[in-house]
Each structure stands twice: as structure tokens, then as C-alpha cells.
CSV table of C-alpha atoms in Angstrom, one decimal:
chain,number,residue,atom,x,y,z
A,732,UNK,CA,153.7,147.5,109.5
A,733,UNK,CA,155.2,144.1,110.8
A,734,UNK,CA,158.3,145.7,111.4
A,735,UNK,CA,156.7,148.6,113.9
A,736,UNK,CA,154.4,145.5,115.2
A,737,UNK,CA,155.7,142.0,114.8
A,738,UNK,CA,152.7,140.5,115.7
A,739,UNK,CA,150.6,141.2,112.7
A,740,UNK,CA,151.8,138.2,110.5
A,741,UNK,CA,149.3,138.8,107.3
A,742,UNK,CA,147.3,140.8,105.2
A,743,UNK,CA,144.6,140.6,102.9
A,744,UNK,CA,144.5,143.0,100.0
A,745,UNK,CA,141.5,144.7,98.7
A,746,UNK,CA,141.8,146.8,95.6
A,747,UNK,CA,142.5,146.7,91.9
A,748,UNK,CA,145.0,145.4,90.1
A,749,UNK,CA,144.6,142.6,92.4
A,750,UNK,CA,147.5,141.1,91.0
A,751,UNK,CA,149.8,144.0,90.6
A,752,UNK,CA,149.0,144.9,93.9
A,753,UNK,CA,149.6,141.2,95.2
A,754,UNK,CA,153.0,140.9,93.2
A,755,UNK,CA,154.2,144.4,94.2
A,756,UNK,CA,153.0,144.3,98.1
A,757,UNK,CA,155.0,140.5,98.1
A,758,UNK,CA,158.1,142.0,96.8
A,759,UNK,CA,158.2,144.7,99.2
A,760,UNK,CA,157.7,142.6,102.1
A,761,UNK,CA,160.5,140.3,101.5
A,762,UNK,CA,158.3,137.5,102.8
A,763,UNK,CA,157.8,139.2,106.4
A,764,UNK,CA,154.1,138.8,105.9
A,765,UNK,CA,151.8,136.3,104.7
A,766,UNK,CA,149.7,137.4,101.9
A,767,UNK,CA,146.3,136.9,101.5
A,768,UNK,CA,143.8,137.6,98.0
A,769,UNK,CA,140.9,139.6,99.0
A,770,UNK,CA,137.4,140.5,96.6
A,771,UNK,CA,135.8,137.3,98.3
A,772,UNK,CA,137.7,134.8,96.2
A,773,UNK,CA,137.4,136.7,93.0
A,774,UNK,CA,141.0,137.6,93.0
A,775,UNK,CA,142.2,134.2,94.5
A,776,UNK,CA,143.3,133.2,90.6
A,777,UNK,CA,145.4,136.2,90.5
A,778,UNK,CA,146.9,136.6,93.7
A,779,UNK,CA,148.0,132.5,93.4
A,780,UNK,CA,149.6,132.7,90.4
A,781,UNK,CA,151.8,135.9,92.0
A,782,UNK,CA,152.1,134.0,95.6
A,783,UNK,CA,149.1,134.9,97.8
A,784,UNK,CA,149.3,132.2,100.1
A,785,UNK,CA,145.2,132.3,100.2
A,786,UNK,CA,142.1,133.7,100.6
A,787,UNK,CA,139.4,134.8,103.1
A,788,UNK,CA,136.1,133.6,101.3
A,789,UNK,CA,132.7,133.6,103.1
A,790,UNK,CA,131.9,130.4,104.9
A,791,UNK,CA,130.4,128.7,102.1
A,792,UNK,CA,133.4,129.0,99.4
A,793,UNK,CA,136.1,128.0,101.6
A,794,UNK,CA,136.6,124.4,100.9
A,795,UNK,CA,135.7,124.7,97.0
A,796,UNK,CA,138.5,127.7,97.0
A,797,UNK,CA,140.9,125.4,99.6
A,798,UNK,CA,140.6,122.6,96.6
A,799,UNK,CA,142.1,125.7,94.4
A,800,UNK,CA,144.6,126.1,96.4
A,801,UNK,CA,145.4,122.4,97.2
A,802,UNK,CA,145.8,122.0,93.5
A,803,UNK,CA,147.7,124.8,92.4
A,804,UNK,CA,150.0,124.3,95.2
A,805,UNK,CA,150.7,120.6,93.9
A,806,UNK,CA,151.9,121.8,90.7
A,807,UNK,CA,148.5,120.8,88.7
A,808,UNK,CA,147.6,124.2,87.9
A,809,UNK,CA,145.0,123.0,84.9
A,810,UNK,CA,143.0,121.5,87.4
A,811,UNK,CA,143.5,124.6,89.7
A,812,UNK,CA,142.1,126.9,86.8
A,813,UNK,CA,139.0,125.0,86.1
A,814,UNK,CA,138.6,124.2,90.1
A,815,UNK,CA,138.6,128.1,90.0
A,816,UNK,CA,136.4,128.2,86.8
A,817,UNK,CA,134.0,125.9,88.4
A,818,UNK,CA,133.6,128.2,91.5
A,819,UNK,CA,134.1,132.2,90.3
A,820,UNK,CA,130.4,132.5,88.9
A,821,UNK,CA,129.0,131.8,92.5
A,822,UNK,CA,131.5,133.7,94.3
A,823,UNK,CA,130.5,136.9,91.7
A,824,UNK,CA,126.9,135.8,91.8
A,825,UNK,CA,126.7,136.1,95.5
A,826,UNK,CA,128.8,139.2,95.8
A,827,UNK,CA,125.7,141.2,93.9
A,828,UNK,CA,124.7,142.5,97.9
A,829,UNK,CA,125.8,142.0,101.4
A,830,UNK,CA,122.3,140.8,101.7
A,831,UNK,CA,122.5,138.1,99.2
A,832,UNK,CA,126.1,137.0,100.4
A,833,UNK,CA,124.8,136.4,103.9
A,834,UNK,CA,122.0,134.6,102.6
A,835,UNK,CA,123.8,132.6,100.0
A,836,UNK,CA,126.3,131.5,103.0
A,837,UNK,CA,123.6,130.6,105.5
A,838,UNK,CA,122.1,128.9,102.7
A,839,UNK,CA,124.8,126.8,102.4
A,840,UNK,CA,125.4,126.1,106.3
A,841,UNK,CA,121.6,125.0,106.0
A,842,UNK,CA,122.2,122.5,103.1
A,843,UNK,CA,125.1,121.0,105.4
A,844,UNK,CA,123.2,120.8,108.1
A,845,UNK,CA,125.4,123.1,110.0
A,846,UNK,CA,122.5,125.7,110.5
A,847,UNK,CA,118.7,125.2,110.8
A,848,UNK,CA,117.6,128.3,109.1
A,849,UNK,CA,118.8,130.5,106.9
A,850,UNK,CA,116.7,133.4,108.6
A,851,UNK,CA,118.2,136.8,108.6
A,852,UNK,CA,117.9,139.8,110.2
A,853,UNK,CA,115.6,142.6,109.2
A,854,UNK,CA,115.5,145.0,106.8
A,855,UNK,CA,117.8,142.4,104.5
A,856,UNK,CA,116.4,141.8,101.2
A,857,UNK,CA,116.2,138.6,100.1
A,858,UNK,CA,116.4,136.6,97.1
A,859,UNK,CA,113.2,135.3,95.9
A,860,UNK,CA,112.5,132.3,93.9
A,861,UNK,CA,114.0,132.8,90.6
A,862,UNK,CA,117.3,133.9,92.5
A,863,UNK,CA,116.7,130.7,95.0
A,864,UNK,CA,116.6,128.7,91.8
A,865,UNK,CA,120.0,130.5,90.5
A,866,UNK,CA,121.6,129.9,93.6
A,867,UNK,CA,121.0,126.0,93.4
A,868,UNK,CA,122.4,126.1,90.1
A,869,UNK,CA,125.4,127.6,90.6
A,870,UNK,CA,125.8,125.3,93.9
A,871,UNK,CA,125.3,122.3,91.9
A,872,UNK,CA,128.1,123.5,89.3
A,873,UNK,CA,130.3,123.3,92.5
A,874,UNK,CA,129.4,120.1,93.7
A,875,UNK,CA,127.0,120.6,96.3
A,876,UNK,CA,127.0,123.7,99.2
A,877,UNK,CA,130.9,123.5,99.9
A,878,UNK,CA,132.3,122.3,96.3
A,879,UNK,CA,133.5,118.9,95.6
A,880,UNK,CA,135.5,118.1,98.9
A,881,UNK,CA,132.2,119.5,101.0
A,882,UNK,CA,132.5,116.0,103.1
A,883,UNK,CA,135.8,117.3,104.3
């Protein structure tokens, strides 16, 4: 693909083995390409530790996933597992419906004041309040709306 069209520099892989398929698509590009983990983070662990060079998260994981990265990439892969740990159950959580990511990222945008509303567009479902409540666990296991950095 780069080499018929040089101007497509990455791509993001969908699609299980995540790893496999990160480790094999890498190899065959010979570093042509910049390789990106897909799933939403979910694969992000895998793809790192086989040389994805990211992820493409919804707007609300990116800087808890970008601390991932950050620490992986500085050697202190411990920290980048339980970074990753910390993280995974709201990126799974939140992956239940389109619906319910969109909300849980608006959501977030509300929390940091980015947004006003997390309104959305009918027919979504939404969460109610026991899955409100679930939510705002799982974002306080993160360290608030955008993980521990979120003052970035």
C-alpha cells in the first residue's frame, strides 16, 4: 500500500491476534509504515510489546493510554503494565455499545470542562444510573476523566 501510495504513512490494525497480526504486519513492512494498535486501546499492551508505535483511543483514554506509552517507551515497562491495568477495565467497559462509548467520552469532555453537556443524539441509549455510577468508578480508578496526567 505505501509503496503504490507513499503518502499513507500508517495503519491501524483491527482484528485478532492483535499481536500476531501487529508482529507479522511490522515485519512485512520493513518499517515503511507506522503501526498503530486498534480495539480502542484494548490491544495497545499487545501491539507495544511487538512495536506498535500507538494507539487511536476515544477522546477520553488518550492521555491515560499516552502515560502507557510514555512509560513503556522509557524502559519501565512494570509501571507500563499496571498504567495499562489501571486503564483496560474502562476502555472494555465503555466498548459494551457505540452508544455508551460516545457517552462515556462526552462524559469525560464534560468532567474537564471541555464540553457543557454530554447530550446525544437520538435514538442513542443511554446509561442510566447504576451504569452512571460504574462509569465514575472506573474513572476514578484512572485518576480522574483523562487518567493521572489529565492536567496535561
Amino acid at each position: 500500500m505505501h509503496a503504490a501510495n507513499p503518502l499513507i504513512a500508517s495503519v491501524k490494525l483491527e482484528g485478532l491476534p492483535a499481536g500476531e497480526k501487529t508482529a507479522a504486519v511490522i515485519a512485512r513492512l520493513g518499517g515503511a509504515m507506522t503501526v498503530f494498535a486498534g480495539w480502542g486501546g484494548l490491544s495497545f499492551w499487545e501491539g507495544l510489546q511487538r512495536g506498535a508505535s500507538g494507539c487511536m483511543p476515544a477522546a477520553n483514554l488518550g492521555t491515560a493510554l499516552a502515560d502507557v506509552y510514555e512509560l513503556f517507551s522509557a524502559g519501565r515497562v512494570a509501571e507500563a503494565a499496571n498504567a495499562f491495568d489501571r486503564v483496560v477495565p474502562l476502555v472494555a467497559w465503555s466498548m459494551q455499545s457505540i452508544d455508551l462509548g460516545v457517552w462515556c467520552a462526552k462524559e469525560s469532555l464534560v468532567r474537564a470542562g471541555v464540553l457543557t453537556t454530554a447530550t446525544m443524539r437520538e435514538p442513542a441509549a443511554l446509561p442510566d444510573d447504576v451504569m452512571r455510577m460504574e462509569f465514575a468508578r472506573l474513572v476514578e480508578a484512572v485518576g480522574g476523566p483523562f487518567g493521572d496526567a489529565g492536567s496535561r
